[in-house]
Amino acid sequence: WEKVSQNVSDESYEELGSIVAEAEGLDSKAYSAESWAKLQKALKAAYTAAANPNATDEEVKAAAEEVRKALAALNKAEGQIGSIALAKITVADTVYDGKAQQPKVTVTYNNKTLALNKDYKIAYSNNRAVGQGKVTVTGIGSYTGVKEASFQIGLQTPGTAKLSGKKGGKLLVKLKKTPGATGYEVSYVKNKKFKGAKKKTTKKLKITLKKLKKGKNYYVRVRAYTKVGTKTVYSNYSKAVKKKVKK
């Protein structure tokens, strides 16, 4: 929160902001009217303390404590168990395969794993490209509230490149298309540990490596890449393949 009183420490403002944010994430439908009204009263006092340029450190700490007490005193509404806003949501990362990604979602509340379409429903967004996808979990049945979680959509590991020798110390590298990739980085070297490897980039599915030593074995591997905003995202490297350069 913005510091408006020089009498209050940064830590006290942060503590108040944190407990208020927790309270604001709750759904009124999940709690009895009486206990909810008490929480709102405590929140109003917290807002007043936070905006007071003459507030003391003790007053801000006291306001945070009152919100904390009101949260602890909340009573569930009849037929309600809890709010999804307080649940733990785990979403598996995935890789892009050209289709909308819908990874597995696990929702737990008080160490209990909830059931999809019984306790909650889900909706995916931003899930049709490499980058960060989003899932929105909405409570149903005995649960109320809404919570969002994100997951990463990466690039698939490219298939193994196909190599063919060409005269003049060259290797033709043929690549397999990776969904969502805008280019490929080809790494090549004469040792299988890829120490000191050289790299070439291409946006096509074939590239010719030149000025190689004739009669020598070369190891080649490839990884795909694309841009997500200003960041370049890479896939894992493909399996390395070995080929001897023609003499």
PDB file of C-alpha atoms in Angstrom:
ATOM      1  CA  TRP A   1       0.000   0.000   0.000  1.00  0.00           C
ATOM      2  CA  GLU A   2       1.078   3.599  -0.522  1.00  0.00           C
ATOM      3  CA  LYS A   3       2.628   5.039   2.610  1.00  0.00           C
ATOM      4  CA  VAL A   4       0.708   8.152   3.664  1.00  0.00           C
ATOM      5  CA  SER A   5       1.794   8.499   7.283  1.00  0.00           C
ATOM      6  CA  GLN A   6       5.415   8.893   8.280  1.00  0.00           C
ATOM      7  CA  ASN A   7       4.462   7.572  11.716  1.00  0.00           C
ATOM      8  CA  VAL A   8       3.831   4.089  10.317  1.00  0.00           C
ATOM      9  CA  SER A   9       6.518   1.577   9.351  1.00  0.00           C
ATOM     10  CA  ASP A  10       6.618  -0.045   5.914  1.00  0.00           C
ATOM     11  CA  GLU A  11       6.183  -3.429   7.570  1.00  0.00           C
ATOM     12  CA  SER A  12       2.912  -2.371   9.232  1.00  0.00           C
ATOM     13  CA  TYR A  13       1.499  -1.087   5.937  1.00  0.00           C
ATOM     14  CA  GLU A  14       2.509  -4.331   4.205  1.00  0.00           C
ATOM     15  CA  GLU A  15       0.889  -6.400   6.950  1.00  0.00           C
ATOM     16  CA  LEU A  16      -2.352  -4.432   6.669  1.00  0.00           C
ATOM     17  CA  GLY A  17      -2.349  -4.636   2.887  1.00  0.00           C
ATOM     18  CA  SER A  18      -1.803  -8.398   2.948  1.00  0.00           C
ATOM     19  CA  ILE A  19      -4.632  -9.188   5.370  1.00  0.00           C
ATOM     20  CA  VAL A  20      -7.028  -6.824   3.563  1.00  0.00           C
ATOM     21  CA  ALA A  21      -6.208  -8.455   0.209  1.00  0.00           C
ATOM     22  CA  GLU A  22      -7.033 -11.854   1.708  1.00  0.00           C
ATOM     23  CA  ALA A  23     -10.393 -10.560   2.920  1.00  0.00           C
ATOM     24  CA  GLU A  24     -11.212  -8.914  -0.402  1.00  0.00           C
ATOM     25  CA  GLY A  25     -10.716 -12.232  -2.200  1.00  0.00           C
ATOM     26  CA  LEU A  26     -13.601 -13.883  -0.340  1.00  0.00           C
ATOM     27  CA  ASP A  27     -17.163 -14.352  -1.588  1.00  0.00           C
ATOM     28  CA  SER A  28     -19.934 -12.974   0.618  1.00  0.00           C
ATOM     29  CA  LYS A  29     -22.290 -15.789  -0.434  1.00  0.00           C
ATOM     30  CA  ALA A  30     -20.143 -18.318   1.392  1.00  0.00           C
ATOM     31  CA  TYR A  31     -20.646 -16.744   4.820  1.00  0.00           C
ATOM     32  CA  SER A  32     -23.440 -15.787   7.180  1.00  0.00           C
ATOM     33  CA  ALA A  33     -24.744 -12.224   6.855  1.00  0.00           C
ATOM     34  CA  GLU A  34     -23.843 -11.357  10.440  1.00  0.00           C
ATOM     35  CA  SER A  35     -20.218 -12.491  10.292  1.00  0.00           C
ATOM     36  CA  TRP A  36     -19.775 -10.938   6.857  1.00  0.00           C
ATOM     37  CA  ALA A  37     -21.069  -7.584   8.124  1.00  0.00           C
ATOM     38  CA  LYS A  38     -18.490  -7.653  10.927  1.00  0.00           C
ATOM     39  CA  LEU A  39     -15.721  -8.254   8.396  1.00  0.00           C
ATOM     40  CA  GLN A  40     -16.909  -5.335   6.288  1.00  0.00           C
ATOM     41  CA  LYS A  41     -16.875  -3.110   9.356  1.00  0.00           C
ATOM     42  CA  ALA A  42     -13.285  -4.136  10.100  1.00  0.00           C
ATOM     43  CA  LEU A  43     -12.296  -3.520   6.479  1.00  0.00           C
ATOM     44  CA  LYS A  44     -13.822  -0.041   6.532  1.00  0.00           C
ATOM     45  CA  ALA A  45     -11.770   0.801   9.609  1.00  0.00           C
ATOM     46  CA  ALA A  46      -8.668  -0.596   7.881  1.00  0.00           C
ATOM     47  CA  TYR A  47      -9.215   1.589   4.806  1.00  0.00           C
ATOM     48  CA  THR A  48      -9.619   4.635   7.062  1.00  0.00           C
ATOM     49  CA  ALA A  49      -6.408   3.855   8.960  1.00  0.00           C
ATOM     50  CA  ALA A  50      -4.478   3.297   5.741  1.00  0.00           C
ATOM     51  CA  ALA A  51      -5.608   6.644   4.293  1.00  0.00           C
ATOM     52  CA  ASN A  52      -5.011   8.666   7.457  1.00  0.00           C
ATOM     53  CA  PRO A  53      -1.866  10.849   7.090  1.00  0.00           C
ATOM     54  CA  ASN A  54      -1.694  11.180  10.871  1.00  0.00           C
ATOM     55  CA  ALA A  55      -2.156   7.507  11.718  1.00  0.00           C
ATOM     56  CA  THR A  56       0.222   5.938  14.200  1.00  0.00           C
ATOM     57  CA  ASP A  57       1.966   2.605  13.805  1.00  0.00           C
ATOM     58  CA  GLU A  58      -0.146   1.201  16.634  1.00  0.00           C
ATOM     59  CA  GLU A  59      -3.384   2.240  14.922  1.00  0.00           C
ATOM     60  CA  VAL A  60      -2.459   0.543  11.650  1.00  0.00           C
ATOM     61  CA  LYS A  61      -1.393  -2.627  13.450  1.00  0.00           C
ATOM     62  CA  ALA A  62      -4.646  -2.603  15.427  1.00  0.00           C
ATOM     63  CA  ALA A  63      -6.664  -2.249  12.215  1.00  0.00           C
ATOM     64  CA  ALA A  64      -4.868  -5.256  10.720  1.00  0.00           C
ATOM     65  CA  GLU A  65      -5.567  -7.271  13.854  1.00  0.00           C
ATOM     66  CA  GLU A  66      -9.289  -6.450  13.718  1.00  0.00           C
ATOM     67  CA  VAL A  67      -9.504  -7.676  10.128  1.00  0.00           C
ATOM     68  CA  ARG A  68      -7.649 -10.831  11.137  1.00  0.00           C
ATOM     69  CA  LYS A  69     -10.104 -11.452  13.994  1.00  0.00           C
ATOM     70  CA  ALA A  70     -13.090 -10.863  11.715  1.00  0.00           C
ATOM     71  CA  LEU A  71     -11.698 -13.369   9.203  1.00  0.00           C
ATOM     72  CA  ALA A  72     -11.250 -15.974  11.923  1.00  0.00           C
ATOM     73  CA  ALA A  73     -14.815 -15.367  13.123  1.00  0.00           C
ATOM     74  CA  LEU A  74     -16.466 -15.840   9.713  1.00  0.00           C
ATOM     75  CA  ASN A  75     -19.231 -18.430   9.757  1.00  0.00           C
ATOM     76  CA  LYS A  76     -20.113 -20.442   6.686  1.00  0.00           C
ATOM     77  CA  ALA A  77     -23.527 -19.861   5.168  1.00  0.00           C
ATOM     78  CA  GLU A  78     -25.969 -22.752   5.416  1.00  0.00           C
ATOM     79  CA  GLY A  79     -25.102 -25.461   2.889  1.00  0.00           C
ATOM     80  CA  GLN A  80     -21.737 -23.892   2.050  1.00  0.00           C
ATOM     81  CA  ILE A  81     -18.365 -25.494   2.773  1.00  0.00           C
ATOM     82  CA  GLY A  82     -15.968 -22.829   1.579  1.00  0.00           C
ATOM     83  CA  SER A  83     -14.655 -20.506  -1.107  1.00  0.00           C
ATOM     84  CA  ILE A  84     -12.534 -21.524  -4.080  1.00  0.00           C
ATOM     85  CA  ALA A  85     -10.652 -18.272  -3.496  1.00  0.00           C
ATOM     86  CA  LEU A  86      -8.967 -20.013  -0.549  1.00  0.00           C
ATOM     87  CA  ALA A  87      -8.274 -23.271  -2.412  1.00  0.00           C
ATOM     88  CA  LYS A  88      -4.908 -24.427  -3.743  1.00  0.00           C
ATOM     89  CA  ILE A  89      -4.886 -24.796  -7.525  1.00  0.00           C
ATOM     90  CA  THR A  90      -2.222 -26.808  -9.330  1.00  0.00           C
ATOM     91  CA  VAL A  91      -2.002 -26.796 -13.132  1.00  0.00           C
ATOM     92  CA  ALA A  92       0.446 -28.949 -15.082  1.00  0.00           C
ATOM     93  CA  ASP A  93       2.669 -27.254 -17.649  1.00  0.00           C
ATOM     94  CA  THR A  94       2.313 -28.511 -21.194  1.00  0.00           C
ATOM     95  CA  VAL A  95       3.734 -28.212 -24.723  1.00  0.00           C
ATOM     96  CA  TYR A  96       2.024 -26.806 -27.784  1.00  0.00           C
ATOM     97  CA  ASP A  97       0.845 -29.320 -30.382  1.00  0.00           C
ATOM     98  CA  GLY A  98      -1.130 -27.007 -32.636  1.00  0.00           C
ATOM     99  CA  LYS A  99      -4.318 -27.342 -30.583  1.00  0.00           C
ATOM    100  CA  ALA A 100      -5.830 -25.520 -27.611  1.00  0.00           C
ATOM    101  CA  GLN A 101      -4.113 -26.794 -24.476  1.00  0.00           C
ATOM    102  CA  GLN A 102      -6.211 -28.010 -21.544  1.00  0.00           C
ATOM    103  CA  PRO A 103      -3.802 -29.432 -18.961  1.00  0.00           C
ATOM    104  CA  LYS A 104      -4.938 -31.227 -15.836  1.00  0.00           C
ATOM    105  CA  VAL A 105      -6.127 -29.025 -12.971  1.00  0.00           C
ATOM    106  CA  THR A 106      -6.093 -30.151  -9.338  1.00  0.00           C
ATOM    107  CA  VAL A 107      -8.043 -28.172  -6.736  1.00  0.00           C
ATOM    108  CA  THR A 108      -7.622 -28.835  -3.012  1.00  0.00           C
ATOM    109  CA  TYR A 109      -9.415 -27.206  -0.093  1.00  0.00           C
ATOM    110  CA  ASN A 110      -8.369 -27.949   3.484  1.00  0.00           C
ATOM    111  CA  ASN A 111      -6.281 -30.888   2.158  1.00  0.00           C
ATOM    112  CA  LYS A 112      -9.323 -32.356   0.368  1.00  0.00           C
ATOM    113  CA  THR A 113      -9.151 -32.841  -3.404  1.00  0.00           C
ATOM    114  CA  LEU A 114     -12.297 -31.396  -4.949  1.00  0.00           C
ATOM    115  CA  ALA A 115     -14.242 -32.935  -7.823  1.00  0.00           C
ATOM    116  CA  LEU A 116     -14.535 -31.304 -11.243  1.00  0.00           C
ATOM    117  CA  ASN A 117     -18.132 -30.460 -12.250  1.00  0.00           C
ATOM    118  CA  LYS A 118     -19.321 -31.239  -8.727  1.00  0.00           C
ATOM    119  CA  ASP A 119     -17.373 -28.765  -6.603  1.00  0.00           C
ATOM    120  CA  TYR A 120     -15.999 -26.518  -9.333  1.00  0.00           C
ATOM    121  CA  LYS A 121     -15.925 -25.858 -13.055  1.00  0.00           C
ATOM    122  CA  ILE A 122     -13.010 -24.610 -15.152  1.00  0.00           C
ATOM    123  CA  ALA A 123     -12.504 -22.383 -18.174  1.00  0.00           C
ATOM    124  CA  TYR A 124      -9.254 -22.040 -20.134  1.00  0.00           C
ATOM    125  CA  SER A 125      -7.964 -18.929 -21.911  1.00  0.00           C
ATOM    126  CA  ASN A 126      -4.752 -17.828 -23.661  1.00  0.00           C
ATOM    127  CA  ASN A 127      -4.173 -21.518 -24.377  1.00  0.00           C
ATOM    128  CA  ARG A 128      -3.799 -21.575 -28.154  1.00  0.00           C
ATOM    129  CA  ALA A 129      -0.137 -20.618 -28.498  1.00  0.00           C
ATOM    130  CA  VAL A 130       3.251 -20.946 -26.825  1.00  0.00           C
ATOM    131  CA  GLY A 131       3.448 -18.772 -23.709  1.00  0.00           C
ATOM    132  CA  GLN A 132       1.432 -18.491 -20.515  1.00  0.00           C
ATOM    133  CA  GLY A 133      -2.053 -19.964 -20.423  1.00  0.00           C
ATOM    134  CA  LYS A 134      -4.721 -19.245 -17.843  1.00  0.00           C
ATOM    135  CA  VAL A 135      -7.405 -21.303 -16.144  1.00  0.00           C
ATOM    136  CA  THR A 136     -10.325 -19.851 -14.197  1.00  0.00           C
ATOM    137  CA  VAL A 137     -11.792 -22.062 -11.469  1.00  0.00           C
ATOM    138  CA  THR A 138     -15.336 -21.265 -10.310  1.00  0.00           C
ATOM    139  CA  GLY A 139     -16.929 -22.892  -7.279  1.00  0.00           C
ATOM    140  CA  ILE A 140     -20.264 -24.705  -7.684  1.00  0.00           C
ATOM    141  CA  GLY A 141     -22.399 -26.880  -5.429  1.00  0.00           C
ATOM    142  CA  SER A 142     -21.159 -26.381  -1.871  1.00  0.00           C
ATOM    143  CA  TYR A 143     -18.373 -24.037  -2.961  1.00  0.00           C
ATOM    144  CA  THR A 144     -18.442 -20.403  -4.036  1.00  0.00           C
ATOM    145  CA  GLY A 145     -15.808 -17.992  -5.270  1.00  0.00           C
ATOM    146  CA  VAL A 146     -13.487 -17.743  -8.245  1.00  0.00           C
ATOM    147  CA  LYS A 147      -9.717 -18.122  -8.554  1.00  0.00           C
ATOM    148  CA  GLU A 148      -7.302 -17.973 -11.474  1.00  0.00           C
ATOM    149  CA  ALA A 149      -4.086 -19.889 -12.065  1.00  0.00           C
ATOM    150  CA  SER A 150      -1.519 -19.850 -14.863  1.00  0.00           C
ATOM    151  CA  PHE A 151       0.458 -22.535 -16.648  1.00  0.00           C
ATOM    152  CA  GLN A 152       3.299 -22.579 -19.159  1.00  0.00           C
ATOM    153  CA  ILE A 153       2.887 -23.762 -22.738  1.00  0.00           C
ATOM    154  CA  GLY A 154       6.274 -24.663 -24.148  1.00  0.00           C
ATOM    155  CA  LEU A 155       7.575 -25.837 -27.500  1.00  0.00           C
ATOM    156  CA  GLN A 156       7.745 -29.524 -28.296  1.00  0.00           C
ATOM    157  CA  THR A 157      11.180 -31.086 -28.598  1.00  0.00           C
ATOM    158  CA  PRO A 158      11.917 -31.320 -32.341  1.00  0.00           C
ATOM    159  CA  GLY A 159      12.256 -34.681 -34.004  1.00  0.00           C
ATOM    160  CA  THR A 160      15.718 -36.010 -34.816  1.00  0.00           C
ATOM    161  CA  ALA A 161      17.263 -34.239 -37.802  1.00  0.00           C
ATOM    162  CA  LYS A 162      18.084 -36.192 -40.958  1.00  0.00           C
ATOM    163  CA  LEU A 163      21.598 -35.699 -42.327  1.00  0.00           C
ATOM    164  CA  SER A 164      22.994 -36.321 -45.759  1.00  0.00           C
ATOM    165  CA  GLY A 165      26.547 -35.704 -46.958  1.00  0.00           C
ATOM    166  CA  LYS A 166      27.364 -33.371 -49.802  1.00  0.00           C
ATOM    167  CA  LYS A 167      30.607 -32.822 -51.633  1.00  0.00           C
ATOM    168  CA  GLY A 168      32.867 -29.980 -50.575  1.00  0.00           C
ATOM    169  CA  GLY A 169      32.781 -30.513 -46.827  1.00  0.00           C
ATOM    170  CA  LYS A 170      29.029 -30.024 -46.404  1.00  0.00           C
ATOM    171  CA  LEU A 171      26.116 -31.643 -44.590  1.00  0.00           C
ATOM    172  CA  LEU A 172      22.492 -31.126 -45.527  1.00  0.00           C
ATOM    173  CA  VAL A 173      20.297 -31.034 -42.415  1.00  0.00           C
ATOM    174  CA  LYS A 174      16.567 -31.709 -42.839  1.00  0.00           C
ATOM    175  CA  LEU A 175      14.306 -30.743 -39.936  1.00  0.00           C
ATOM    176  CA  LYS A 176      10.830 -31.759 -38.821  1.00  0.00           C
ATOM    177  CA  LYS A 177       8.262 -29.025 -38.299  1.00  0.00           C
ATOM    178  CA  THR A 178       7.573 -28.112 -34.666  1.00  0.00           C
ATOM    179  CA  PRO A 179       4.116 -26.598 -33.957  1.00  0.00           C
ATOM    180  CA  GLY A 180       4.348 -22.969 -32.894  1.00  0.00           C
ATOM    181  CA  ALA A 181       8.031 -22.576 -33.813  1.00  0.00           C
ATOM    182  CA  THR A 182       9.187 -19.626 -35.901  1.00  0.00           C
ATOM    183  CA  GLY A 183      12.731 -20.899 -36.336  1.00  0.00           C
ATOM    184  CA  TYR A 184      15.321 -23.521 -35.471  1.00  0.00           C
ATOM    185  CA  GLU A 185      18.804 -23.474 -33.988  1.00  0.00           C
ATOM    186  CA  VAL A 186      21.106 -26.183 -35.318  1.00  0.00           C
ATOM    187  CA  SER A 187      24.098 -27.094 -33.162  1.00  0.00           C
ATOM    188  CA  TYR A 188      26.985 -29.125 -34.631  1.00  0.00           C
ATOM    189  CA  VAL A 189      30.397 -30.288 -33.456  1.00  0.00           C
ATOM    190  CA  LYS A 190      32.883 -33.174 -33.790  1.00  0.00           C
ATOM    191  CA  ASN A 191      32.385 -34.504 -30.221  1.00  0.00           C
ATOM    192  CA  LYS A 192      29.248 -36.052 -28.743  1.00  0.00           C
ATOM    193  CA  LYS A 193      29.413 -33.826 -25.643  1.00  0.00           C
ATOM    194  CA  PHE A 194      28.913 -30.790 -27.888  1.00  0.00           C
ATOM    195  CA  LYS A 195      31.838 -28.964 -26.332  1.00  0.00           C
ATOM    196  CA  GLY A 196      32.659 -25.903 -28.422  1.00  0.00           C
ATOM    197  CA  ALA A 197      29.700 -26.512 -30.725  1.00  0.00           C
ATOM    198  CA  LYS A 198      28.850 -24.064 -33.495  1.00  0.00           C
ATOM    199  CA  LYS A 199      25.299 -22.893 -34.055  1.00  0.00           C
ATOM    200  CA  LYS A 200      23.285 -21.851 -37.068  1.00  0.00           C
ATOM    201  CA  THR A 201      19.710 -20.573 -37.144  1.00  0.00           C
ATOM    202  CA  THR A 202      17.157 -21.025 -39.885  1.00  0.00           C
ATOM    203  CA  LYS A 203      13.457 -20.418 -40.433  1.00  0.00           C
ATOM    204  CA  LYS A 204      13.312 -23.148 -43.052  1.00  0.00           C
ATOM    205  CA  LEU A 205      13.142 -26.905 -42.613  1.00  0.00           C
ATOM    206  CA  LYS A 206      16.536 -27.493 -44.176  1.00  0.00           C
ATOM    207  CA  ILE A 207      19.967 -25.953 -43.835  1.00  0.00           C
ATOM    208  CA  THR A 208      23.397 -26.764 -45.276  1.00  0.00           C
ATOM    209  CA  LEU A 209      26.372 -26.776 -42.919  1.00  0.00           C
ATOM    210  CA  LYS A 210      29.507 -25.687 -44.745  1.00  0.00           C
ATOM    211  CA  LYS A 211      33.286 -25.639 -44.283  1.00  0.00           C
ATOM    212  CA  LEU A 212      33.305 -28.937 -42.384  1.00  0.00           C
ATOM    213  CA  LYS A 213      36.370 -31.157 -42.175  1.00  0.00           C
ATOM    214  CA  LYS A 214      36.190 -33.901 -44.744  1.00  0.00           C
ATOM    215  CA  GLY A 215      36.241 -37.471 -43.475  1.00  0.00           C
ATOM    216  CA  LYS A 216      35.295 -36.411 -39.920  1.00  0.00           C
ATOM    217  CA  ASN A 217      32.211 -37.379 -37.933  1.00  0.00           C
ATOM    218  CA  TYR A 218      29.915 -34.554 -36.879  1.00  0.00           C
ATOM    219  CA  TYR A 219      27.190 -34.632 -34.245  1.00  0.00           C
ATOM    220  CA  VAL A 220      24.101 -32.536 -34.929  1.00  0.00           C
ATOM    221  CA  ARG A 221      21.124 -31.609 -32.768  1.00  0.00           C
ATOM    222  CA  VAL A 222      18.395 -28.986 -33.076  1.00  0.00           C
ATOM    223  CA  ARG A 223      16.046 -26.962 -30.914  1.00  0.00           C
ATOM    224  CA  ALA A 224      13.052 -24.881 -31.930  1.00  0.00           C
ATOM    225  CA  TYR A 225      12.378 -21.311 -30.880  1.00  0.00           C
ATOM    226  CA  THR A 226       9.726 -18.619 -31.034  1.00  0.00           C
ATOM    227  CA  LYS A 227       9.089 -15.146 -29.648  1.00  0.00           C
ATOM    228  CA  VAL A 228       6.680 -14.560 -26.763  1.00  0.00           C
ATOM    229  CA  GLY A 229       6.525 -10.806 -26.355  1.00  0.00           C
ATOM    230  CA  THR A 230      10.151  -9.681 -26.232  1.00  0.00           C
ATOM    231  CA  LYS A 231      11.407 -13.021 -24.913  1.00  0.00           C
ATOM    232  CA  THR A 232      12.768 -15.855 -27.048  1.00  0.00           C
ATOM    233  CA  VAL A 233      11.453 -19.240 -25.913  1.00  0.00           C
ATOM    234  CA  TYR A 234      13.422 -22.387 -26.778  1.00  0.00           C
ATOM    235  CA  SER A 235      12.472 -26.040 -26.800  1.00  0.00           C
ATOM    236  CA  ASN A 236      14.694 -28.791 -25.469  1.00  0.00           C
ATOM    237  CA  TYR A 237      17.318 -30.120 -27.866  1.00  0.00           C
ATOM    238  CA  SER A 238      16.461 -33.052 -30.088  1.00  0.00           C
ATOM    239  CA  LYS A 239      18.365 -36.316 -29.945  1.00  0.00           C
ATOM    240  CA  ALA A 240      21.818 -35.917 -31.480  1.00  0.00           C
ATOM    241  CA  VAL A 241      22.613 -37.682 -34.731  1.00  0.00           C
ATOM    242  CA  LYS A 242      26.078 -38.484 -36.169  1.00  0.00           C
ATOM    243  CA  LYS A 243      27.219 -38.287 -39.776  1.00  0.00           C
ATOM    244  CA  LYS A 244      30.598 -38.511 -41.501  1.00  0.00           C
ATOM    245  CA  VAL A 245      31.441 -35.741 -43.942  1.00  0.00           C
ATOM    246  CA  LYS A 246      32.356 -36.946 -47.411  1.00  0.00           C
ATOM    247  CA  LYS A 247      35.999 -36.751 -48.464  1.00  0.00           C
TER     248      LYS A 247
END
